[in-house]
Amino acid sequence: MFLVEGHGFVLFMLLVSLVAVSTHGSTSGYSFRNILKRIKREEKCYDDLGCFNNGGNFFDPIRRPIDVLPQDRDVIDTRFILYTSKDKNNYEILDQTDESNISNSGIIPSANTKILIHGLSSSFNSEIWLKNMKDEYLKQGDYNIILVDWSKGSWFPYYQAVANIRLVGAEIALLISRLQEIKGISLDSVHLIGHSLGAHTAGYAGERLNKVRRITGLDPAGPFFTGMAENVRLDRSDAEFVDVIHTDSSKTLFFGLGTNELVGHVDFFPNRGNKQPGCLSDSFETFFSDGVKHGVDRLLRCDHLRAIDYYLEALRNEKCTLVGIACDSWDDFIRGKCTDCGEDNSKCVKLGPEAEEYLKYKDDNKSLKLFLRTRSNEPFCLFHYYVEVNIAKPANSTSQKGLLHVSIKGSNDNLKMRLSDRDGSLKPGKKLIYLVTSRRNIGSIDSLQVHWTKRSVSILDPESWHLKRSNDRDELFLRSIKVNLLIGVSRQGRQLKYSEFCGNPTQPIKPIEEVTLSVCDNVH
């Protein structure tokens, strides 16, 4: 069961790491006696990184019950691996403590700098997304890409990895400061991208600087961070713009590895923010494409890794743009209650690199919560359509229960939709709003046909018993249907003009009878 859920083994190991004595023995520093000692207030200081204390906001008896200091600097051994657009295939190691190393490095002062940070990991080489993202950015322009390797401090016990990212964040901040001073890079050109624990690591780095341009959190880790103070986790104050993609979010430890808290200026929740479609099949495909090791990792952490997948697809940005729509809840979103991007498009935000377009609308005091649907496999992007059905109300009309079927012929493709409220209610005078997703981009609409079918009879629903056979009262009257491609078109955002098609509000439509609607005269 746990393997199907995708979290069981990882969360089991996390729990074990919280309470078990390390098998490495007492010399490793993880004996139960040493754990108890480290819960006491302690301090560790470095000349160039400052001091680290435990306790205070970093301890909570429920949310963060084991609070230790970071391991020593030489144990974590944080490394910075630089690639630039001048030499895409070869790298150099940056040493934040060595002025001559920084001075002689190939950093391009005028280029934007992307710093990529992995999360909990058994080895740096297992984080293949770092290479994939690095390669994709370097295809697109002049960049300094810095991969952060803190793998020696990033494995179980989990509580120690959680503590270690405080020091790693300080190391990153020191590196950025040295690059400012020696190479002349601008903080306004720095973008930190971190996955899981790496997202909070980026937050620690950003907190020490005033201010980096942007931090992107890819499913920030939940355990030991959810419900904690802002200085313990990633938050909006850590950068000029903080965007977050939640794909394995949960309030409860054993139901997700990511946090469900709103921690950015914009927080995307694809597919509700958990249980990403296609994870099981995707995991088995990885066994064949990338080998057993990566296949097992994908199986155990698929939902958690989906945030990376979505960002990478948005970075490639080929034919469809992943866009989130502002909404209070997932239920409201799927019921079509949140289909207005606003006249300035501020309620619809592109997921991925172009999320920064929202910077001019940001509110430093609150987050914008955004939802979207995706496909179960690549390409993940779906086109989202707003559909509004206006049922006419002539004097002789009656309520019906059934399904609406709309067929659209467009300039690029055709699309068939089946529309229904939960109760199948088609009441005279009612306006029905739907959010329809499809992998098809229909383009401009050439024609629209509609028919309806009576809802199937259910012995559990007495209201449907009268629907056993057709009668003269099985009639529906349509005033109009509006359709709009709400989000999806690459680099274009929302089209503000609806396609509206009108019917004859006094002409009855019998079940199965297909009617072609005409373009309305008063299109708006």
Coordinates of C-alpha atoms in Angstrom, one line a residue, residues 3 5-10 118-129 155-156 195 248 257 279-280 282-284 286-287 290-306 308-309:
L3 CA 4.5 1.8 -2.4
E5 CA 0.9 5.9 -2.2
G6 CA 4.5 6.7 -3.1
H7 CA 5.6 7.9 0.3
G8 CA 5.7 5.0 2.6
F9 CA 9.3 4.0 2.6
V10 CA 10.6 7.6 2.6
H118 CA 18.9 19.8 -4.2
G119 CA 17.0 18.4 -1.2
L120 CA 17.3 15.2 0.9
S121 CA 19.6 13.0 -1.2
S122 CA 21.9 10.0 -0.9
S123 CA 24.3 11.4 -3.5
F124 CA 24.7 14.5 -5.7
N125 CA 24.8 12.4 -8.9
S126 CA 21.3 11.0 -8.2
E127 CA 19.8 14.5 -8.6
I128 CA 19.6 14.4 -12.4
W129 CA 17.2 17.3 -12.4
W155 CA 21.0 12.2 4.0
F156 CA 19.3 10.5 7.0
H195 CA 13.6 21.4 -4.2
D248 CA 2.9 16.7 -2.4
L257 CA 6.5 15.2 2.0
C279 CA 2.8 9.0 -10.9
L280 CA 2.5 5.2 -10.8
D282 CA 5.6 7.3 -14.7
S283 CA 7.6 5.5 -12.1
F284 CA 7.6 2.2 -14.0
T286 CA 11.6 5.4 -15.3
F287 CA 12.8 1.9 -14.5
D290 CA 16.9 5.7 -16.3
G291 CA 17.6 2.4 -14.5
V292 CA 16.4 0.7 -11.3
K293 CA 17.9 3.3 -8.9
H294 CA 16.1 6.2 -10.4
G295 CA 13.0 4.2 -11.0
V296 CA 12.8 3.3 -7.3
D297 CA 13.4 6.9 -6.4
R298 CA 10.6 8.1 -8.7
L299 CA 8.3 5.4 -7.4
L300 CA 8.8 6.5 -3.8
R301 CA 8.9 10.3 -4.4
C302 CA 6.9 10.8 -7.6
D303 CA 4.4 13.4 -6.2
H304 CA 7.3 15.3 -4.5
L305 CA 9.3 15.4 -7.7
R306 CA 6.5 16.5 -9.9
I308 CA 10.5 19.8 -10.8
D309 CA 8.8 18.2 -13.8

